[in-house]
Coordinates of C-alpha atoms in Angstrom, one line a residue:
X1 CA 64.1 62.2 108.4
X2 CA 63.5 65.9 108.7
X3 CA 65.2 67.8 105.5
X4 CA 66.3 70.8 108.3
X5 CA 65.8 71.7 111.7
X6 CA 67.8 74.6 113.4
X7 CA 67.0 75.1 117.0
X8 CA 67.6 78.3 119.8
X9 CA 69.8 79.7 116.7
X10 CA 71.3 83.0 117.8
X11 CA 74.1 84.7 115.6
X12 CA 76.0 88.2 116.4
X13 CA 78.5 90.0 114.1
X14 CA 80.2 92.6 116.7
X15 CA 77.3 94.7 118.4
X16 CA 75.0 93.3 115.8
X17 CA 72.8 90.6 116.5
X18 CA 72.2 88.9 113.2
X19 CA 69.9 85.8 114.5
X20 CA 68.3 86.1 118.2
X21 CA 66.9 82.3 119.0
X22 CA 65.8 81.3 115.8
X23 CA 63.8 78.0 115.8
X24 CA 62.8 76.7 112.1
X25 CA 62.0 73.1 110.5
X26 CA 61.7 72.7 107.4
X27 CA 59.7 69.0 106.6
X28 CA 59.9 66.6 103.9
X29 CA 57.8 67.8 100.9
X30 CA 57.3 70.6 102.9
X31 CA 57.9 74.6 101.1
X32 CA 58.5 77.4 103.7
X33 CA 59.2 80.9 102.1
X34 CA 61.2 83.1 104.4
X35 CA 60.6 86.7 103.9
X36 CA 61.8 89.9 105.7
X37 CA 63.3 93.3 105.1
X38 CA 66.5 93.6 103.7
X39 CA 68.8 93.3 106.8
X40 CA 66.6 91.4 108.7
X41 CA 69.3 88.5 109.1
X42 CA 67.5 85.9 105.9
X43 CA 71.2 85.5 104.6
X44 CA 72.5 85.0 107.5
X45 CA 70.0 82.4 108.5
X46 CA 70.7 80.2 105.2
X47 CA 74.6 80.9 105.5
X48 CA 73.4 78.7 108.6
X49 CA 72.1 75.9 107.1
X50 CA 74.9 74.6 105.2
X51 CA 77.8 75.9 107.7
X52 CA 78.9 79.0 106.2
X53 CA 78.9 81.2 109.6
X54 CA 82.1 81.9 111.3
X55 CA 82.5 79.9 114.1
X56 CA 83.1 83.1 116.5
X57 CA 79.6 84.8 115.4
X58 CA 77.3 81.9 116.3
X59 CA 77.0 82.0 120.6
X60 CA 74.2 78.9 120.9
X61 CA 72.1 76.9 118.8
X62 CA 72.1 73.4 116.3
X63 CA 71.6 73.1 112.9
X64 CA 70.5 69.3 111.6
X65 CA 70.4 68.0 108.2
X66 CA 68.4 64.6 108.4
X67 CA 68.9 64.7 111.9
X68 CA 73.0 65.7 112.0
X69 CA 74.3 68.4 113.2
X70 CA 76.3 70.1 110.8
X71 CA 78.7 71.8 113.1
X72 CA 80.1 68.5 114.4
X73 CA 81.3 67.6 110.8
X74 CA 84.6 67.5 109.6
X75 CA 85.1 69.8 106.7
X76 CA 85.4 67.0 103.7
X77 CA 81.7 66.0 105.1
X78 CA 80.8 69.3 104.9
X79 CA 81.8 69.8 101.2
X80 CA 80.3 66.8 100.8
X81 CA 77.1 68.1 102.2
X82 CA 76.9 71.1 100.4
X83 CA 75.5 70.1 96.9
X84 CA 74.9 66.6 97.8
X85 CA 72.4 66.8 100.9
X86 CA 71.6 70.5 100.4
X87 CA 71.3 72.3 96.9
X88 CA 71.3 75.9 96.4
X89 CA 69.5 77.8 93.7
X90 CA 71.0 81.6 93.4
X91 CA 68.9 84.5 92.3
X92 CA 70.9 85.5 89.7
X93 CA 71.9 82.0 87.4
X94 CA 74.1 84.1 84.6
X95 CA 76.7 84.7 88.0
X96 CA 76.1 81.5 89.7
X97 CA 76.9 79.3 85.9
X98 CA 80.1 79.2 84.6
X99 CA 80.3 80.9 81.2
X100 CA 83.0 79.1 79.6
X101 CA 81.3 75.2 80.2
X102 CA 79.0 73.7 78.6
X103 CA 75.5 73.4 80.5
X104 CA 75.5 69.4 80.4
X105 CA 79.7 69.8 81.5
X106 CA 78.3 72.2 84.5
X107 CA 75.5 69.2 85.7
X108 CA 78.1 66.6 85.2
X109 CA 80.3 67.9 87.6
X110 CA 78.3 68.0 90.5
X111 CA 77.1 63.8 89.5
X112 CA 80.8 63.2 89.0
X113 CA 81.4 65.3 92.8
X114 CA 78.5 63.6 94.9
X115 CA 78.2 59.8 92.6
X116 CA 79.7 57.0 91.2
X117 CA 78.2 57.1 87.5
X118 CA 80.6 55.9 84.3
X119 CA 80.8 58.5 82.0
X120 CA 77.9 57.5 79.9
X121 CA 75.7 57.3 82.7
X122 CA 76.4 60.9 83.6
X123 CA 75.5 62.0 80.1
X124 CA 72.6 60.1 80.3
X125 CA 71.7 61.6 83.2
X126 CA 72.2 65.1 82.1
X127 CA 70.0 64.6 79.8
X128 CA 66.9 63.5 82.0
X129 CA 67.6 66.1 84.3
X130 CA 66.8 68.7 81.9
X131 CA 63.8 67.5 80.5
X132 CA 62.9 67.3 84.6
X133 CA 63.2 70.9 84.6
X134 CA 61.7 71.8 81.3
X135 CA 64.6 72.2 79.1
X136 CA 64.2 70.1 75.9
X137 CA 67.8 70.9 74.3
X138 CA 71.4 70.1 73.7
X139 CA 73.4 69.6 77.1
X140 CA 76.0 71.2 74.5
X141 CA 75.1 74.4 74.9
X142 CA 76.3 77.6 76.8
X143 CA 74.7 79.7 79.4
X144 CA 75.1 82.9 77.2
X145 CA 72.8 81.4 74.6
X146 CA 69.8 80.5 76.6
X147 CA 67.6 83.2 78.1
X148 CA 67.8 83.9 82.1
X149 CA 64.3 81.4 82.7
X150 CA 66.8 78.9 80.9
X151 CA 69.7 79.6 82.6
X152 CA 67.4 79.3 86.2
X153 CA 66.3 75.9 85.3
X154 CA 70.0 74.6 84.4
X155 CA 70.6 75.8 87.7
X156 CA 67.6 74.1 89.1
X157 CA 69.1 70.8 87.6
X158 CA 72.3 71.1 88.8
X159 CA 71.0 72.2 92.4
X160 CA 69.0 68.8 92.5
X161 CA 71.2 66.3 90.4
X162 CA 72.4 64.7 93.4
X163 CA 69.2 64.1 94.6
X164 CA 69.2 66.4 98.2
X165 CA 66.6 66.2 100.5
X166 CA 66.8 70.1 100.9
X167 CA 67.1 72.8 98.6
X168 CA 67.7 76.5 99.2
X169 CA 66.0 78.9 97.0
X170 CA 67.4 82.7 97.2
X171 CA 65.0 84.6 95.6
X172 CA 65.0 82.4 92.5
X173 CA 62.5 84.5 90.7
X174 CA 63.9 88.0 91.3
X175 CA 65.5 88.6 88.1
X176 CA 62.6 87.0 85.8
X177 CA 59.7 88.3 83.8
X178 CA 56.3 87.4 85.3
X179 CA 55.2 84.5 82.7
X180 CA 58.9 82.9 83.9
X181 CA 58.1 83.0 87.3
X182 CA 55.3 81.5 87.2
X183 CA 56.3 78.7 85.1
X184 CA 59.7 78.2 87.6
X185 CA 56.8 78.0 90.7
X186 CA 55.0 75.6 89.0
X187 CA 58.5 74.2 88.8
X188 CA 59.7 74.2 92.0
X189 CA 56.4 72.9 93.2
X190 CA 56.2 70.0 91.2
X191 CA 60.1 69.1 92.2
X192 CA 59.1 69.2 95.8
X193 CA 56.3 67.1 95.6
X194 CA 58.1 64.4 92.9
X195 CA 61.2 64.3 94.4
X196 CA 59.9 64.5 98.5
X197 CA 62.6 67.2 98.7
X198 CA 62.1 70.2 101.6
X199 CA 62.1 73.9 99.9
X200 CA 63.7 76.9 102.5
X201 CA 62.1 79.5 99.6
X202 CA 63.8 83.2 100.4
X203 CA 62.3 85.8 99.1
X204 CA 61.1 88.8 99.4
X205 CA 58.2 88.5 96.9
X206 CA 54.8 87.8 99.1
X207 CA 53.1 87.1 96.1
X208 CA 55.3 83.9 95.1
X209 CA 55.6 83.4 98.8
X210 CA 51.3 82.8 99.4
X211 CA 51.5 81.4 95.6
X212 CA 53.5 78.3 96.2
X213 CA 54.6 78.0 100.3
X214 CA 52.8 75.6 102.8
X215 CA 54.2 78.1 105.9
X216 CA 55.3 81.3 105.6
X217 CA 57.8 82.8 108.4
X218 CA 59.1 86.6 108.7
X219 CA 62.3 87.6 110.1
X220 CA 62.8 91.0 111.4
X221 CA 65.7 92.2 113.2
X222 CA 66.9 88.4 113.9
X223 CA 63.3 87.2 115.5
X224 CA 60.7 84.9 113.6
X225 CA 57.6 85.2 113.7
X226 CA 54.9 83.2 111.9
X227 CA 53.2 84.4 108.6
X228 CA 54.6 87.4 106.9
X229 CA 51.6 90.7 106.0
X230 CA 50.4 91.1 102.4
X231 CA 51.6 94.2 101.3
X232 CA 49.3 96.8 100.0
X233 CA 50.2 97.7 96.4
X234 CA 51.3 101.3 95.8
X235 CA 49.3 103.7 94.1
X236 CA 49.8 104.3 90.6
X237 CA 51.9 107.3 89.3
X238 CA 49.9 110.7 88.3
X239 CA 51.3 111.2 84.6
X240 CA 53.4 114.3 84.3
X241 CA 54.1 116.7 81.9
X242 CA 56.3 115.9 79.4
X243 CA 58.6 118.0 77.4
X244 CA 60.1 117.2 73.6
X245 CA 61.6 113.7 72.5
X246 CA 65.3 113.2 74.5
X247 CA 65.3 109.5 73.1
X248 CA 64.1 108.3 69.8
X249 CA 64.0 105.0 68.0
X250 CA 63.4 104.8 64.5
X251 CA 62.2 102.0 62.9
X252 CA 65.0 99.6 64.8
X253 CA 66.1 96.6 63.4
X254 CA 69.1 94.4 65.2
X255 CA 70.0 91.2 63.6
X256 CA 73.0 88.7 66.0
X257 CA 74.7 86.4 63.8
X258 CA 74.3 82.9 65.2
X259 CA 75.3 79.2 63.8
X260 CA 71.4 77.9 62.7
X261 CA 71.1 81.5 61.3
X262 CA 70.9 85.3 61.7
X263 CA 68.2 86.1 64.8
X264 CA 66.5 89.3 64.9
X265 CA 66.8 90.7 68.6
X266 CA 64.7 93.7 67.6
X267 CA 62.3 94.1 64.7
X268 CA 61.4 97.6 63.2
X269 CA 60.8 99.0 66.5
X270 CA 60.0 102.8 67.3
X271 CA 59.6 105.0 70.3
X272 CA 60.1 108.7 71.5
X273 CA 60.7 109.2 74.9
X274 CA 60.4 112.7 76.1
X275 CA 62.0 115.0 78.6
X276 CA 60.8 114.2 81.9
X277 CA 59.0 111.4 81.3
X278 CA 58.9 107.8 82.8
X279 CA 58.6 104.7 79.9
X280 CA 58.7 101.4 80.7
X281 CA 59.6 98.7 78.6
X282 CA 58.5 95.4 79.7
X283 CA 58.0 91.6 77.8
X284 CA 59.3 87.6 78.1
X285 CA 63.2 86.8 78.6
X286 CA 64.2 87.1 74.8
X287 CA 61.9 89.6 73.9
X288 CA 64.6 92.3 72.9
X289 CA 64.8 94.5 76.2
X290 CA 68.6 94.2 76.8
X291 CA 69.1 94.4 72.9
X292 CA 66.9 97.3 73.5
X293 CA 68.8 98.9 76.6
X294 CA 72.2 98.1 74.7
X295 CA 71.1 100.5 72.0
X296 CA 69.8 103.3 73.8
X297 CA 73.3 103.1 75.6
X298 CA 74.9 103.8 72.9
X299 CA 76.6 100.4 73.2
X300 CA 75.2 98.7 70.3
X301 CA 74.4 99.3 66.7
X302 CA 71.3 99.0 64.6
X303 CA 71.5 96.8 61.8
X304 CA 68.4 99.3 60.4
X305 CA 66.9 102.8 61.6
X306 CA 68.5 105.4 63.9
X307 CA 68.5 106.2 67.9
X308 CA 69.0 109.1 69.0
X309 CA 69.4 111.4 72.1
X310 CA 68.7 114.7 72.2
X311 CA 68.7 114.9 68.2
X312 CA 72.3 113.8 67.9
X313 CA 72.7 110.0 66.1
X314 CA 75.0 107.1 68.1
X315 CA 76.3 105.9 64.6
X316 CA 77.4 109.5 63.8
X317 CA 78.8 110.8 67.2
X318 CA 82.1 111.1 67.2
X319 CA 85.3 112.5 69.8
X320 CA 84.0 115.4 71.8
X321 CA 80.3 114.9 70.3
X322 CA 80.3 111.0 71.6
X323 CA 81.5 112.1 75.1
X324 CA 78.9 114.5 75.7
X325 CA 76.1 112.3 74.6
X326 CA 77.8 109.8 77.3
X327 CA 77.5 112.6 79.9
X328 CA 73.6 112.4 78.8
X329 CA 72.6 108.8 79.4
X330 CA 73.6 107.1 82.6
X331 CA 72.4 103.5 84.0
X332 CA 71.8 101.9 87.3
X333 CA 71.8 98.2 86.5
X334 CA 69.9 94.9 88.9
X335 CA 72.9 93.5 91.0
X336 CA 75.1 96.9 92.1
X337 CA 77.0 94.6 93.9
X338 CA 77.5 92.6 90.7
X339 CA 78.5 96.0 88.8
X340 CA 81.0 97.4 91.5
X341 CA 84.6 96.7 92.2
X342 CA 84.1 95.7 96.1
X343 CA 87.9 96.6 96.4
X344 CA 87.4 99.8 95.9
X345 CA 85.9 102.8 97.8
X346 CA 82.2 104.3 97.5
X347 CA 83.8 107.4 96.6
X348 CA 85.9 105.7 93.6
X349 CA 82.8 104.4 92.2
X350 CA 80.7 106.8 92.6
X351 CA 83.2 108.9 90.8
X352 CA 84.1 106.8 87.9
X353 CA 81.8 108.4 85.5
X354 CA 83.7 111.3 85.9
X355 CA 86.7 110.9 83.8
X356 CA 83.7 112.2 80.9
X357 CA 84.3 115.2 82.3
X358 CA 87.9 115.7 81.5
X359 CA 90.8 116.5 83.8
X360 CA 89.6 117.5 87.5
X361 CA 91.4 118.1 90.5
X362 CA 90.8 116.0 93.8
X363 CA 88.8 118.7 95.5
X364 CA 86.5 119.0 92.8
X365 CA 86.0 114.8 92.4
X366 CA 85.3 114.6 96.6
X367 CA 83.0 117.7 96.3
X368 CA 81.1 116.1 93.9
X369 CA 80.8 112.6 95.0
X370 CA 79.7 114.2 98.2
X371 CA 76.8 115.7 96.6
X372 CA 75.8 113.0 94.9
X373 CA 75.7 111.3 98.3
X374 CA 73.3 113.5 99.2
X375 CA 70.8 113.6 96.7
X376 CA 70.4 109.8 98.0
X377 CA 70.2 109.9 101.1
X378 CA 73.7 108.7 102.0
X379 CA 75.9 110.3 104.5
X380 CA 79.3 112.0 103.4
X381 CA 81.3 109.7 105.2
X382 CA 79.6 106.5 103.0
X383 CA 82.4 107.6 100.8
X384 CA 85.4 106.6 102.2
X385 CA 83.8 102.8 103.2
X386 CA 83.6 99.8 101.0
X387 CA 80.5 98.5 99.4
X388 CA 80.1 95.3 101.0
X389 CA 80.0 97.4 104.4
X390 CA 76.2 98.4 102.9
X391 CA 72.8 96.8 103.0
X392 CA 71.3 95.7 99.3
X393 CA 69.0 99.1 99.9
X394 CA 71.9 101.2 100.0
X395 CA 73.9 99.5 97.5
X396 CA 71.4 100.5 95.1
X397 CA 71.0 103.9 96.0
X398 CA 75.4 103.7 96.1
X399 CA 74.3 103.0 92.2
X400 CA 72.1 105.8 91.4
X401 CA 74.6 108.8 93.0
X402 CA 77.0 107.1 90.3
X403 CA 74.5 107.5 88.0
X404 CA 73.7 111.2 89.0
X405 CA 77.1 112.5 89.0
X406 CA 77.6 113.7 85.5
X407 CA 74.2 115.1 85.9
X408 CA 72.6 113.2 83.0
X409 CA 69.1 113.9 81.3
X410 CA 68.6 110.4 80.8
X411 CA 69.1 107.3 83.2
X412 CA 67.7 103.7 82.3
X413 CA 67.3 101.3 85.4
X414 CA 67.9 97.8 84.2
X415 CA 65.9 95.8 87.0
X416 CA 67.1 98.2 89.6
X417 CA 64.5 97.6 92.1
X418 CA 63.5 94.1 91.7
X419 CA 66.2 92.2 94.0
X420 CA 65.0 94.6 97.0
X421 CA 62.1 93.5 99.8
X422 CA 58.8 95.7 99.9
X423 CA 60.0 97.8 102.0
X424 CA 63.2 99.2 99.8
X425 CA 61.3 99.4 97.2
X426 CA 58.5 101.8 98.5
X427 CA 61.9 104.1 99.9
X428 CA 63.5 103.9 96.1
X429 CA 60.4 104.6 94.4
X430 CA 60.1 107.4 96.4
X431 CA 63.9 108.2 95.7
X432 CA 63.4 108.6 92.2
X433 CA 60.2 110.3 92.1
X434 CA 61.5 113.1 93.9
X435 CA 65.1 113.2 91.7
X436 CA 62.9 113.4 88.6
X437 CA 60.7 116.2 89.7
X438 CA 63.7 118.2 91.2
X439 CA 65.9 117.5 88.3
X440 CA 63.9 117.0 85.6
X441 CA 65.2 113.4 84.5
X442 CA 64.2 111.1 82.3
X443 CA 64.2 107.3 83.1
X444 CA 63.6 104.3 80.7
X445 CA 62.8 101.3 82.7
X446 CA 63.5 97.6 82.1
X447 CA 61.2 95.9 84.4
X448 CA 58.8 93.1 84.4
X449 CA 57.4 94.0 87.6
X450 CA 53.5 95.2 86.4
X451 CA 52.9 97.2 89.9
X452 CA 56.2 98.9 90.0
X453 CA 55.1 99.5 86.0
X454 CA 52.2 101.6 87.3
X455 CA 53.8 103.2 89.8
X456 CA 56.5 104.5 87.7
X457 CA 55.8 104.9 84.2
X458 CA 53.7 106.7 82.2
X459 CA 53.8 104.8 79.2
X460 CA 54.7 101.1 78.4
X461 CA 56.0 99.6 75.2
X462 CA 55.5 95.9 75.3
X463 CA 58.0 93.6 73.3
X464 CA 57.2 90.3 72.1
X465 CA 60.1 88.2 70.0
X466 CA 61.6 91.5 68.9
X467 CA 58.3 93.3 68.0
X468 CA 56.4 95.8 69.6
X469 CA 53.0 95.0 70.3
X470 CA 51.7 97.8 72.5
X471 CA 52.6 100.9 73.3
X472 CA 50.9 103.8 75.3
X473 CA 49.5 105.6 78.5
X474 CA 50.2 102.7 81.2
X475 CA 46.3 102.3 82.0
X476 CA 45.0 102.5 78.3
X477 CA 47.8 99.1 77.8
X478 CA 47.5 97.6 81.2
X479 CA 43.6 97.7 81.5
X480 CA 41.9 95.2 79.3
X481 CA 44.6 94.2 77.3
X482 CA 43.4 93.2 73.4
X483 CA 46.9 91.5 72.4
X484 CA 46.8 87.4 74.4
X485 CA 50.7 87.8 75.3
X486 CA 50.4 90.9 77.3
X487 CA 47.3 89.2 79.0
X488 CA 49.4 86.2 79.8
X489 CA 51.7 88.3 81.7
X490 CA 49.3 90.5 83.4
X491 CA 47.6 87.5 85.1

């Protein structure tokens, strides 16, 4: 039977039409990739296929699992379905897994939910489902201690454990450095083909779209069309001049206590980042970059060395001295919807930074939100609505007024761009580029996207299991790369 077939689907929130006679089949063993700008009605269109719409917004069409239509379901079939007949893998597995269970405990449940297995059995078959997704360890551990290409593949398992004949993919890849997404590709492949599952793959990434899909389709403003365009990649950046060292690491160490035995997140690491420059730092989940990010923060200590911003040490900042090294380094992290209270107003978050500041009265704080509006592009009255009211584009752009605020030197972007389509991107890039040369900032990048690395950057320190092993001008690293990991990642 056919994994999913939705027919003459049409979907309207208000005015908005979310879904204007969408037809899509999805066939056994079959991968389609579903791209389209942000806004362009994907989630709305995978909200569909397991029955997650509000009965009001859809005016005509059927959805069919295996032949069914879902809509005629009762809802204990339905909860049934969701996780049994249809698995869902989530972009961002450290939200989607449960911190405080056990990885084999987190599997488990859904065998125990959708099977009849004794409790040996389902330990039994915890175990083969993670060596079916590549994981070769204890079913004891936590989610915390595996890196996010490990958490993806728990989630993976747990997504197929009770066998479904279609799984739903939402840009699985997003948050992963490039050597990890191609390794979960292969992955997702391989479990398609094996297990004669159908994959709906969305994404926004055209690259693993043509890499692993059979069909591609493109939404746009609620109408598919086949086969999505190959974007053009962006030109790279034109270095600029840069002024003296705002950020400097000294010979880095950071050691985590951990039960087998200390682990050295960072090892002896050094770089000077100078006003008004752009450097990225880029290498494999585990490689040190959060441990990295954590430091320049100030959030973290080093076991060994010394950072420090603008001259002034972390370790020896303290009262008035600390907050106005705060006021200097600001951060715009992946998921702003993950970092922002959605109870609360734009202009509350957007002004939270601000207690740095001291005490300031209520014209001051709007005044200043409003301005930070503007520098991205927002309107004034953005302020007074509440996130989820915003598009993933906007969101993000929500993120970096709050950044801007305090009118820091510094800002490191942690991912920031890579959960948005093509489209976002190019308007974000071009956001920033124009905030730096008007305000002189300094960013430090997190990324593991190479193009967006040339676009941005002017120089690139590359981190392999704690250690730098390149670091310099972004073509003199990128172009014929002499060390075999930074090849690997490059290809």
């Amino acid at each position: 039977m056919t994994p999913l077939q939705i027919e003459h689907l049409s979907v309207r929130y208000g005015d908005i039409v979310a879904l204007d006679d969408v037809c899509l089949t999805v066939g056994t063993g079959e991968i389609v990739a579903l791209v389209g700008p942000s806004g362009s009605g994907k989630s709305t269109l995978a909200a569909a296929a397991m029955d997650l719409l509000p009965v009001e917004a859809i005016e005509q069409g059927v959805v069919r699992i295996e032949g069914t239509d879902i809509r005629t379901l009762p809802e204990k079939q339905l909860e049934a379905l969701r996780g049994g007949r249809v698995g869902i893998v989530f972009q961002e597995p450290a939200t989607a897994l449960n911190p405080a269970l056990t990885i084999g405990r987190q599997i488990g449940e859904v065998l125990e939910l959708h099977g009849s297995l004794t409790h040996a059995e389902v330990a039994t078959e915890v175990d083969r489902l993670l060596a079916e997704v590549g994981l070769h360890l204890s079913a004891k551990r936590f989610p915390h201690t595996l890196s996010g290409g490990q958490r993806q593949r728990v989630a993976i398992g747990m997504a197929i454990a009770a066998s479904p004949p279609l799984l739903l993919a939402d840009e699985p890849t997003a948050s992963l450095d490039p050597v990890a997404q191609a390794e979960l590709a292969a992955l997702l492949q391989s479990l398609v083909r094996d297990r004669g599952m159908g994959l709906l793959l969305v994404t926004h990434d055209l690259t693993l779209a043509h890499r692993i899909a059979d069909r591609i389709v493109a939404l746009d403003q609620g109408r598919l069309s086949e086969q999505a365009p190959i974007e053009a990649a962006p030109p790279p950046r034109e270095p600029g001049r840069a002024g003296d060292p705002l950020l400097v690491l000294d010979r880095v160490t950071r050691i985590y206590p951990a039960k087998r035995g200390p682990v050295a997140a960072l090892t002896d690491v050094s770089l000077s980042l100078a006003r008004g420059e752009t450097l990225a730092v880029i290498g494999a989940s585990g490689s040190g970059k959060s441990t990295l990010a954590r430091l320049a923060l100030g959030l973290d200590r080093p076991d060994d060395g010394r950072v420090t911003i603008g001259g002034q040490g972390w370790a020896s900042a303290r009262g008035a001295d600390l907050r106005a090294m705060r006021r200097q380094v600001q951060a715009v992290f992946q998921d702003p919807a993950a970092s922002f209270d959605p109870r609360q107003t734009v202009e509350r978050i957007v002004a939270e930074p601000l207690h740095l500041l001291g005490s300031i009265s209520a014209a001051e704080r709007k005044g200043k939100v409003g301005e930070a509006l503007a520098q991205v592009g927002l309107p004034a009255d953005a302020a007074a609505r509440l996130p989820q009211a915003f598009s993933g584009g906007q969101r993000q752009r929500i993120a970096i007024a709050r950044a801007l605020i305090l009118k820091p030197e510094l800002i490191l972007f942690d991912e920031a761009l890579s959960a948005l389509d093509p489209a976002l991107r190019e308007e974000v890039i071009a956001l920033l580029l124009r905030l730096q040369a008007d305000l002189r900032l300094t960013y430090l990048f997190i990324a593991h996207d190479m193009d967006l690395v040339r676009r941005m950057a002017d120089r690139v320190l590359v981190l392999r299991e704690g250690r730098a092993v390149a670091c310099g001008r972004v073509a003199e690293v990128f172009d014929g790369p002499a060390d075999p990991y930074l090849a690997a990642m490059l290809a």
